[in-house]
Every structure is written in structure tokens, then in C-alpha cells.
Tab-separated table of C-alpha atoms in Angstrom:
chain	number	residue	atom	x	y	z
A	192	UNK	CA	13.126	-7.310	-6.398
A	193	UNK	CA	11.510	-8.102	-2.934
A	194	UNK	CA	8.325	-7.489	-0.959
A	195	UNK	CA	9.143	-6.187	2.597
A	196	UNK	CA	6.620	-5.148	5.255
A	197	UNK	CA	6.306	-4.357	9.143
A	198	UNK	CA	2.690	-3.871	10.660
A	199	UNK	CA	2.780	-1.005	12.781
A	200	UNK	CA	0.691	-0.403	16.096
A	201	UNK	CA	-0.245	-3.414	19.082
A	202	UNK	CA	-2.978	-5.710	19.024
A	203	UNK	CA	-5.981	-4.070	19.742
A	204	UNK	CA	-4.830	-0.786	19.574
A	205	UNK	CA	-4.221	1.651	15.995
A	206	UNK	CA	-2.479	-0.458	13.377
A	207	UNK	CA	-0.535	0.780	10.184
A	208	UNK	CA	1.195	-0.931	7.105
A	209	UNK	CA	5.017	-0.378	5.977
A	210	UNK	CA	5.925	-1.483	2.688
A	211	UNK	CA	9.144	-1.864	1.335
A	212	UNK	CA	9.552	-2.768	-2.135
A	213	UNK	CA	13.718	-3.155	-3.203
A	214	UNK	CA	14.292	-2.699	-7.181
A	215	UNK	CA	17.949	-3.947	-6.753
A	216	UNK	CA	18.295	-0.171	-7.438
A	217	UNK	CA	16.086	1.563	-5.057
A	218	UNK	CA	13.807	0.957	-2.714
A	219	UNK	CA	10.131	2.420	-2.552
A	220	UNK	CA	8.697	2.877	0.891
A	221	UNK	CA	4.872	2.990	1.173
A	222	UNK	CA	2.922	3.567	4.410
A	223	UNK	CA	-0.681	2.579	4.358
A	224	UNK	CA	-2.673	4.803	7.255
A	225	UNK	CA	-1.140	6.491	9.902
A	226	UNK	CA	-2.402	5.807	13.507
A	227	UNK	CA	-1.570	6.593	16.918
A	228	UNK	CA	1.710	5.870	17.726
A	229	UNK	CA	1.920	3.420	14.906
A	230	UNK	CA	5.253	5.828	14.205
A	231	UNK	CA	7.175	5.393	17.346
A	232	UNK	CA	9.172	2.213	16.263
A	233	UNK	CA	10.022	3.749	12.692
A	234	UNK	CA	13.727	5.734	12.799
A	235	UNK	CA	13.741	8.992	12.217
A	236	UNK	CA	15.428	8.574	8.425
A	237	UNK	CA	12.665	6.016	7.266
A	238	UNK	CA	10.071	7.916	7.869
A	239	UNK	CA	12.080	10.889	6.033
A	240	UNK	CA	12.265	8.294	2.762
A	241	UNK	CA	8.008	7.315	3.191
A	242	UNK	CA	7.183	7.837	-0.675
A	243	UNK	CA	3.634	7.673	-0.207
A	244	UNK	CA	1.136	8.075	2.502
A	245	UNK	CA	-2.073	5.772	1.197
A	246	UNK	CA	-5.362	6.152	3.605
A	247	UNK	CA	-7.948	3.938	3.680
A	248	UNK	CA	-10.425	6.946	5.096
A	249	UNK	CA	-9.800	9.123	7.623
A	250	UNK	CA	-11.602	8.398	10.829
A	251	UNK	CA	-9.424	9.121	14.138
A	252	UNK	CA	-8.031	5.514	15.149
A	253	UNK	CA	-6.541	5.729	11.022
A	254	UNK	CA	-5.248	9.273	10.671
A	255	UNK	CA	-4.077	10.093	14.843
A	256	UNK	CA	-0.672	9.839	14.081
A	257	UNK	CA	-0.602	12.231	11.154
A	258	UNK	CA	0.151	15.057	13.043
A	259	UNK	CA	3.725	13.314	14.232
A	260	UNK	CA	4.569	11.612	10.361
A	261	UNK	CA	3.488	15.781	9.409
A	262	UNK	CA	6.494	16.992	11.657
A	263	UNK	CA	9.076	14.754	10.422
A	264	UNK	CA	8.524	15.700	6.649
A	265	UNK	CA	6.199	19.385	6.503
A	266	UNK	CA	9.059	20.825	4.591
A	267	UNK	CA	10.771	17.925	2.739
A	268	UNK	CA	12.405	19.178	-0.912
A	269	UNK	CA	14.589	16.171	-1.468
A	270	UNK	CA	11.309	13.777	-2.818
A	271	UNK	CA	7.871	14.536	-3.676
A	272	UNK	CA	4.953	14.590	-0.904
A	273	UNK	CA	2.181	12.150	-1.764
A	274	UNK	CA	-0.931	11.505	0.060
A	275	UNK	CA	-4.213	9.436	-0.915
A	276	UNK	CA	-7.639	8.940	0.443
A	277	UNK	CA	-10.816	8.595	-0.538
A	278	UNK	CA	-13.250	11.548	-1.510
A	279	UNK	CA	-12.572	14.262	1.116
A	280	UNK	CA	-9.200	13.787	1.785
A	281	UNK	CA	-8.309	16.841	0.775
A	282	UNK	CA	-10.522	18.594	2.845
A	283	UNK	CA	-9.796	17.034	5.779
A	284	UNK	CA	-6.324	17.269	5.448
A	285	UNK	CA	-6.479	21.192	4.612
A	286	UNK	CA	-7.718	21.589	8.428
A	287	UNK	CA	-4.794	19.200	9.798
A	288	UNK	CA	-2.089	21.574	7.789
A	289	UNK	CA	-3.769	24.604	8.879
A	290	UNK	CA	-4.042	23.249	12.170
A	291	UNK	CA	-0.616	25.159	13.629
A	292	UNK	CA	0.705	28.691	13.911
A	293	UNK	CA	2.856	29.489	10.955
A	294	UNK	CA	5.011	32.341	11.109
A	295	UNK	CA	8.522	31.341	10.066
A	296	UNK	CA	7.402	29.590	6.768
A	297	UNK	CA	7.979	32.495	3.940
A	298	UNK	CA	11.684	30.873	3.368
A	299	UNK	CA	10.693	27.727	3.416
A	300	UNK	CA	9.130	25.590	0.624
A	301	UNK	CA	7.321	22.388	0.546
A	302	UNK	CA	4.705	21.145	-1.815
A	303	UNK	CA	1.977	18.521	-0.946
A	304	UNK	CA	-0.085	16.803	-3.437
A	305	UNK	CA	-2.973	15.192	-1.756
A	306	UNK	CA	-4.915	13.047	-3.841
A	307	UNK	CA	-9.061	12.356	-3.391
A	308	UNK	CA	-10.035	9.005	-4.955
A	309	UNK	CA	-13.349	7.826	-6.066
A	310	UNK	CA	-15.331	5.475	-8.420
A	311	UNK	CA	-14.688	7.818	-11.185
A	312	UNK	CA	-11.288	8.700	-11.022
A	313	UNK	CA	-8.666	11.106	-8.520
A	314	UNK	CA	-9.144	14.557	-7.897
A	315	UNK	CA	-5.439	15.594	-6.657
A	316	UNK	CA	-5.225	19.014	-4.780
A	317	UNK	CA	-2.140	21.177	-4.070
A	318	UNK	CA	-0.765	22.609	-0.943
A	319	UNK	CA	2.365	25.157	-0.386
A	320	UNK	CA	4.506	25.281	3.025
A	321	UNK	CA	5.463	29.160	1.669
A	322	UNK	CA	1.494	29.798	1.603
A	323	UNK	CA	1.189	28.351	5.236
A	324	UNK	CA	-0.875	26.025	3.469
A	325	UNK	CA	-3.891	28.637	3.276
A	326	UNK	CA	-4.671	27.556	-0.415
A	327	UNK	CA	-5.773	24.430	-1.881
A	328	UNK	CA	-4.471	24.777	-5.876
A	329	UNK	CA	-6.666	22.630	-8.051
A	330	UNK	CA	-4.516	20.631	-9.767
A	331	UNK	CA	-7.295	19.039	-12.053
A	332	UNK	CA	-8.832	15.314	-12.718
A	333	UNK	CA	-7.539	12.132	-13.769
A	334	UNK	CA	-9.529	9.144	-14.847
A	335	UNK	CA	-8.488	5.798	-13.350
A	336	UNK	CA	-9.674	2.013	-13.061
A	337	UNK	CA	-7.656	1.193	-10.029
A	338	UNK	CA	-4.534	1.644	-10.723
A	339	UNK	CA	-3.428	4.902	-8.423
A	340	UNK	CA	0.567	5.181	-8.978
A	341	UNK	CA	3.800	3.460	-11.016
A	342	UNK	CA	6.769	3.648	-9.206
A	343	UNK	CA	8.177	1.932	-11.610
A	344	UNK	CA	9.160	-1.307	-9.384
A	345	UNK	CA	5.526	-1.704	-8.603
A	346	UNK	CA	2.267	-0.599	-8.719
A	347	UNK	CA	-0.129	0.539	-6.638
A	348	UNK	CA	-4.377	-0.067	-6.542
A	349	UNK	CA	-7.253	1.002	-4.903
A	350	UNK	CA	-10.822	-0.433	-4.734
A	351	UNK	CA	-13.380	1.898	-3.355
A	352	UNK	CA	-15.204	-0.254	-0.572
A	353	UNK	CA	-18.161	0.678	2.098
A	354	UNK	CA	-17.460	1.682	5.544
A	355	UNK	CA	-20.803	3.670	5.830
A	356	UNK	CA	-18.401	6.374	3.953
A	357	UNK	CA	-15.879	5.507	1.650
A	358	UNK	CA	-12.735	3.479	2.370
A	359	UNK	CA	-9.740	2.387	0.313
A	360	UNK	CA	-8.619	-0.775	-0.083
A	361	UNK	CA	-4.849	-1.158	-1.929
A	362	UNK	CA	-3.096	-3.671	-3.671
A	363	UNK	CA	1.096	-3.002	-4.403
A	364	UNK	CA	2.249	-4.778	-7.128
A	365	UNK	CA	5.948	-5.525	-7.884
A	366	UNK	CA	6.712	-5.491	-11.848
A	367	UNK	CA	7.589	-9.382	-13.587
A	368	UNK	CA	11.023	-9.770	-13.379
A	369	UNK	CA	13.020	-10.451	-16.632
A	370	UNK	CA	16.186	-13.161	-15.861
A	371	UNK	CA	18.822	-13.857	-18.219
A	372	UNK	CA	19.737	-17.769	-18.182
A	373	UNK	CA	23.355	-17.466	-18.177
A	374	UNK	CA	23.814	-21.159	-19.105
A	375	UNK	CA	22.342	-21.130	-22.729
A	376	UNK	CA	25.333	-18.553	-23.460
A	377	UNK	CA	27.039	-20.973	-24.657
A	378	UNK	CA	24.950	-22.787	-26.575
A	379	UNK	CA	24.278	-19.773	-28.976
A	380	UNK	CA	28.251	-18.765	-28.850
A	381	UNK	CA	27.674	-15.554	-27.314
A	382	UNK	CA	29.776	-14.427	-23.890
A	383	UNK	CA	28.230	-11.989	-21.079
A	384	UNK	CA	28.685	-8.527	-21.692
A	385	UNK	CA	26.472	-5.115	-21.381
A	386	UNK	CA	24.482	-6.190	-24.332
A	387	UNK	CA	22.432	-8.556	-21.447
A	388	UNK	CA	21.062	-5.563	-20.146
A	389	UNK	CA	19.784	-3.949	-23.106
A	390	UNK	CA	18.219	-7.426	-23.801
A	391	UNK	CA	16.750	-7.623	-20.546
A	392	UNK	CA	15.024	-4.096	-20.551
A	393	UNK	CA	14.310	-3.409	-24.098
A	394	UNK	CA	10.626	-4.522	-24.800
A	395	UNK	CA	10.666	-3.891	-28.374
A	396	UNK	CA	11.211	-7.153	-29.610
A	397	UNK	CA	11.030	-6.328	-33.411
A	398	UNK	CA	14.305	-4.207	-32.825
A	399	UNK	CA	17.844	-5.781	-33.924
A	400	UNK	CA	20.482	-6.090	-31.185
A	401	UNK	CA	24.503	-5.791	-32.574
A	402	UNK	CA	26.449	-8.238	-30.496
A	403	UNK	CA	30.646	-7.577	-31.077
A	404	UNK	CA	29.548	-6.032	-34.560
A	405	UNK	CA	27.237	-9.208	-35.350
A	406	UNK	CA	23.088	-8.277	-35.255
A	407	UNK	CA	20.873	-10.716	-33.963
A	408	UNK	CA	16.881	-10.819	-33.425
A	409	UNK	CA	15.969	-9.036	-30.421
A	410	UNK	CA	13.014	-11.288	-30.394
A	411	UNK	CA	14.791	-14.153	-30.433
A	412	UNK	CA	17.449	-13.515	-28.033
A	413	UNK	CA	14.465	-12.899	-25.562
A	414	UNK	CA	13.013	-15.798	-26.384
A	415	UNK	CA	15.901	-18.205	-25.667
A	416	UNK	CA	17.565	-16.428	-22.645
A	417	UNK	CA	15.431	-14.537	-21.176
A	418	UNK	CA	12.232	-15.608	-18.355
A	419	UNK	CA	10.013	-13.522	-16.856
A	420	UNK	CA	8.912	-14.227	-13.547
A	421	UNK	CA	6.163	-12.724	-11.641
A	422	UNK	CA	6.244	-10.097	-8.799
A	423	UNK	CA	4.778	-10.346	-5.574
A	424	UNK	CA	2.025	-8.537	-3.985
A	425	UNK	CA	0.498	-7.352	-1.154
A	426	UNK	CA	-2.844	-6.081	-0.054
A	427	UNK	CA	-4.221	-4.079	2.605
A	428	UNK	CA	-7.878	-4.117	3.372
A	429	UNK	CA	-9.561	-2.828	6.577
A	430	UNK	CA	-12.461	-0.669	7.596
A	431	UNK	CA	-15.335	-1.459	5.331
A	432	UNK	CA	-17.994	-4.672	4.674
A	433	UNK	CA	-17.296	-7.604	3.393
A	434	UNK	CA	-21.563	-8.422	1.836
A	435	UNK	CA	-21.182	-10.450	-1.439
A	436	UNK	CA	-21.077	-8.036	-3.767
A	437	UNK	CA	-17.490	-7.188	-1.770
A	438	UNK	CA	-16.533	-10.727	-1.898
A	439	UNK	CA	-17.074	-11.508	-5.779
A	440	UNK	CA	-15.327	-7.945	-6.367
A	441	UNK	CA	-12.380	-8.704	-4.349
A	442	UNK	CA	-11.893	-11.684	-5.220
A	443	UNK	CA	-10.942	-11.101	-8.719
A	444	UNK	CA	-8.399	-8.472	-7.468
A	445	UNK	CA	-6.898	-10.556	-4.856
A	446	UNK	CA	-6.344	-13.951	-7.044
A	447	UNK	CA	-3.097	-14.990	-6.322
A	448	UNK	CA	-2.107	-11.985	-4.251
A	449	UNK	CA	1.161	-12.991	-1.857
A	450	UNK	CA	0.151	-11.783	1.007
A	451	UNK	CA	-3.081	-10.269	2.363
A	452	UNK	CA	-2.967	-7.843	5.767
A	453	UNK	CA	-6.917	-7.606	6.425
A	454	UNK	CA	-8.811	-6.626	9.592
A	455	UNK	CA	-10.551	-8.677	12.187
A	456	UNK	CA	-12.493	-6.420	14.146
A	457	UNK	CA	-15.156	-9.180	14.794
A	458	UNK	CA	-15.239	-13.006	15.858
A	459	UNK	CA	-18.120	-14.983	13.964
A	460	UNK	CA	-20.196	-14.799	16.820
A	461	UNK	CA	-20.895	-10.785	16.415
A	462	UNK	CA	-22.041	-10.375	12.577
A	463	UNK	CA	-24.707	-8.423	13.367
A	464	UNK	CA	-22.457	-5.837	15.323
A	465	UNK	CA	-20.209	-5.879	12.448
A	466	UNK	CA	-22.635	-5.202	9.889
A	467	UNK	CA	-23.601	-2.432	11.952
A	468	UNK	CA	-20.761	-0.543	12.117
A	469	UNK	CA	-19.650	-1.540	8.294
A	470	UNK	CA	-17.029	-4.313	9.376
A	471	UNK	CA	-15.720	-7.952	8.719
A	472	UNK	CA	-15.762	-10.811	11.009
A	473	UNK	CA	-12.833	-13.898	10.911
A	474	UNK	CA	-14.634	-16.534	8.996
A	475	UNK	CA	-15.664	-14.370	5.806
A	476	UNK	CA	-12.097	-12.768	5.453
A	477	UNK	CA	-10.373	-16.368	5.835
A	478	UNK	CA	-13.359	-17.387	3.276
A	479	UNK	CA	-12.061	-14.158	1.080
A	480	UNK	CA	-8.949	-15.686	1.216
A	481	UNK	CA	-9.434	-19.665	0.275
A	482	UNK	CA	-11.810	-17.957	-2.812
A	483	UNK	CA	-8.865	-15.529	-4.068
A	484	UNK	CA	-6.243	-17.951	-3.461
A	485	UNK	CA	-3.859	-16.121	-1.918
A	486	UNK	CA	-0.917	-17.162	-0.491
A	487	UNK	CA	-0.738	-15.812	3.213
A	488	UNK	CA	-3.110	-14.067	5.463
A	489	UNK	CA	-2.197	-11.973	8.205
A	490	UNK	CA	-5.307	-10.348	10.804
A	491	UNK	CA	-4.717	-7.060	12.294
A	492	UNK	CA	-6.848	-4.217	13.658
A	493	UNK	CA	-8.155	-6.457	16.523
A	494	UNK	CA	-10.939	-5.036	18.478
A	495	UNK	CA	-10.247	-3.867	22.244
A	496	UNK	CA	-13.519	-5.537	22.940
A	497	UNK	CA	-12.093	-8.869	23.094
A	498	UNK	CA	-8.968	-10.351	25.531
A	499	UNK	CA	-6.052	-12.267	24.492
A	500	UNK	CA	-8.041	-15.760	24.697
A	501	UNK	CA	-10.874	-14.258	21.800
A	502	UNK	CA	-8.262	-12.851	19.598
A	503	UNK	CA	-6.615	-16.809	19.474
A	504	UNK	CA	-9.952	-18.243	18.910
A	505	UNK	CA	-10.726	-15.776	16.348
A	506	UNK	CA	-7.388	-16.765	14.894
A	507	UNK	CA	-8.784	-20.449	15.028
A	508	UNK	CA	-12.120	-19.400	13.275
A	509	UNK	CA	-9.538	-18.106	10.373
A	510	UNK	CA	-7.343	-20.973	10.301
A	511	UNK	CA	-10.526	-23.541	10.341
A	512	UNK	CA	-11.363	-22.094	6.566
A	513	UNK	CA	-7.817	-20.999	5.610
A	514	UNK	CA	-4.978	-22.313	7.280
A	515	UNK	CA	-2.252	-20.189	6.501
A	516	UNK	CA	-3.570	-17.166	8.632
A	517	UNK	CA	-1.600	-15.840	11.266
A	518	UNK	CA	-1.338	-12.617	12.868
A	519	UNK	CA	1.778	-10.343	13.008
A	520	UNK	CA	5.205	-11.834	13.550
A	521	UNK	CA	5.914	-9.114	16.012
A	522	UNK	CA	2.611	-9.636	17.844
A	523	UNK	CA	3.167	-11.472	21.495
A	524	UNK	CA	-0.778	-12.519	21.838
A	525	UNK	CA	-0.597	-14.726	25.348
């Protein structure tokens, strides 16, 4: 299994998040908000295979490419259509589908699920292409912590931060890995075969395993060939305030986390006009970082305020608490 991602949009103007996560089997794509343009480099077919659309809230410079991801997939069949936002979603997104003339739908079908999430759980809400979207179903409440979805490769979380309104923040989670150590075969007399498998994905390890008409201990078959190694992660956190209540809550969900894409709207130098207008500056997102000992931090969702020369000494700011900060590998900053 593998961690992929591409940041969408240019520096300082609408940014989005493309996950990949490859199974061996299958691969999951997840896109994390959807603005302006952020689209325009994604083919066609990928954005057909998007398995989920996650949004951290829905102001304009997060959600003003919707309309173009909307056209590509309005009336997909072939997979499920997932969206998720914070409280009001729903609403919000009701007006976007209702937002053109339908008069060719009636033999056509498409269902969207859009999903509200707050502190309490997800309110989900369902939508029909055949209807011209003109009802939202109620398709009831589920109670959460912050676990949102299983795709059964990963997982996916969401922390409910403060923008001034609500805003998500995500973590995807691949699944630990369970690895066979071919070389200690031998050592037990046994030869490769489909039995492996069974090993590898059974968790019951009180259950008996027949190997060429000979049972052996599931448990301890597992125990001398098999390893399970963790999966990687990835975060994505933008849009809200990072006070200390933030920083000791986020912390705990980010230990260890691979890789962190986070904002940096702000340089040090303008707190005040980020607490204002419920945003981070460099030094207490790299500080975020060193705390939750992640492994990589990548910036994003630079402010137009600033010019090329800022945005590399905000990127110094960063790298002064936590070196390995960097912005996108895509990004040409001069």
C-alpha cells in the first residue's frame, strides 16, 4: 500500500488536496476541497474515479470549482457520490445542485449523499438527479468520534476546528500492513502456497489453519511469519485557528502523522491579522509540527498579500522551528 498526493491550485491562488491511496488491489482517490481551477490539471477519467469529495467549509476560494468537478460526475452510476462538510453542507450544496435548468433528467439517475459533520456526530442528506435534485431525503444520524469513512485501505478523520464557523480538518489513514517473512518457511518445513493468504488476512487467531491436510495454530503461524507494519498518513488542515486549545488537540491526532499539508496564510509578523480572520501564521504550524512529530510538512494556501520574496521567508520562519517544511514540489516560488 502507498500514500500518493498532488496539491492542486498556484501559490497564492485556490489550493486543493488529491489523495491517492493504492491497496495493491485498488486504489482510493480522495479530493479534499474543491477550488477555482484547482481541476484543470486533473484528466478527465480521474476526476470520474474521485471517491470522496471532503470540505473543510464552504467559503468561495474552497468550494469555486464545484460547479466544474459537478459536471464531470452529476450523473455517475458506476460508484457512489460522497461529499462532506461541516454543519450546513447540505444546505449549501442543495442551492449549488439546484443551481441549473433541468429538463432532460427524468431518464437519468444519480444519487448524492452529502454528509454534514459536527461535534456530535454526521447528519448525511440525500439527493436524486431523477428529482432534479428538488428534495433533500433525510437519511438519518450517525454518532462518530472522528472517524468519518473505511475504505477499507484507509481511513478517514475529521476534527471540527474554528474558522469563525466551522471547518474540517482530516486525517487519511492507510491500514498496518501484514508481511509474510518468506525466509522462516523453511525453518518450520512449510512451502508457499494459498494458505499465506488466509494467514495474512484472517484475524482470528484462535482459529486452526490445515496446511497439505496437517492443522497448525493460526496464532502461532502469525506469530512467527507474519509482521505488521504501519500505514502512512496524511493530514490536511487549513482555514481555522491555531490558539492552544487547537494545538494540544491536534497534536495528539497528528503524532507521528507522515505528512502534514497545512496553510500559511500569515508570516509571524501579522498574528493579529490572523487571529482576526480565524487563521495560522508560519511559526505556530512549524511549532504544531516539531510537537506532533510528524514527519514532513508541506505550506500551501499562501496569501496574495505577500510576493514571492515573503512567501520564502515565511518558508524560513517554518524551517527555523521545523526543518523539514517545504512547500509543493510542483510550486516554482522565484
Amino acid at each position: 500500500m502507498s500514500i500518493a498526493f498532488d496539491i492542486l491550485g498556484a501559490p497564492g491562488r485556490d489550493n486543493a488536496l488529491l489523495v491517492r491511496v493504492d491497496s495493491g488491489q485498488s486504489i482510493s482517490r480522495l479530493l479534499f476541497d474543491c477550488g477555482d481551477g484547482c481541476l484543470n490539471a486533473v484528466s478527465y477519467a480521474e476526476i470520474l474515479a474521485i471517491d470522496h469529495l471532503f470540505l473543510s467549509h464552504l467559503h468561495m476560494d474552497h468550494v469555486g470549482g464545484f460547479d466544474y468537478f459537478f459536471r464531470c460526475v452529476f450523473n455517475r452510476e458506476n460508484k457512489s457520490n460522497h461529499i462532506w462538510g461541516p454543519s450546513g453542507t447540505s444546505e449549501i450544496l442543495h442551492h449549488r445542485f439546484r443551481g441549473f435548468l433541468w429538463n432532460l433528467h427524468s431518464e437519468m439517475s444519480g444519487t448524492w449523499l452529502v454528509h454534514d459533520v459536527c461535534r456530535t456526530g454526521v447528519s448525511t442528506s440525500r439527493f436524486e438527479l431523477c428529482e432534479a435534485f428538488a428534495t433533500k431525503h433525510d437519511e438519518g444520524k450517525s454518532e462518530i468520534d472522528s472517524q468519518l469513512v473505511d475504505l477499507g485501505a484507509c481511513t478517514v478523520e475529521a476534527q471540527v476546528m474554528n474558522h469563525g464557523t466551522p471547518s474540517l480538518a482530516y486525517v487519511v489513514r492507510e491500514k498496518a500492513r501484514s508481511n509474510v517473512d518468506i525466509g522462516r518457511l523453511a525453518a518450520l518445513g512449510l512451502r508457499p502456497g494459498p494458505w499465506l493468504k488466509q494467514l495474512k488476512d484472517n484475524a482470528d487467531r484462535s482459529d486452526t489453519l490445515v496446511i497439505n491436510g496437517v492443522p497448525h495454530s493460526m496464532a502461532t503461524l502469525r506469530e512467527s511469519l507474519v509482521t505488521e507494519t504501519p500505514g502512512d498518513s496524511i493530514a490536511y488542515l487549513t482555514d481555522f485557528i491555531l490558539d492552544e486549545a487547537a494545538v494540544a488537540h491536534l497534536s495528539k491526532t497528528l503524532q507521528g502523522c507522515g505528512t502534514v499539508i497545512c496553510e500559511a496564510q500569515y508570516r509571524n509578523a501579522d498574528q493579529e491579522l490572523a487571529l482576526r480572520n480565524f487563521h495560522m501564521t508560519t511559526g505556530p504550524v512549524a511549532e504544531l509540527a516539531r510537537q506532533s512529530a510528524i514527519n514532513r510538512l508541506v505550506l500551501f494556501h499562501l496569501s496574495d498579500r505577500y510576493n514571492s520574496t515573503e512567501w520564502n521567508e515565511m518558508l524560513a520562519e517554518a524551517r527555523a522551528i521545523f526543518p523539514n517544511t517545504s512547500f509543493p514540489e510542483t510550486w516554482r516560488i522565484a
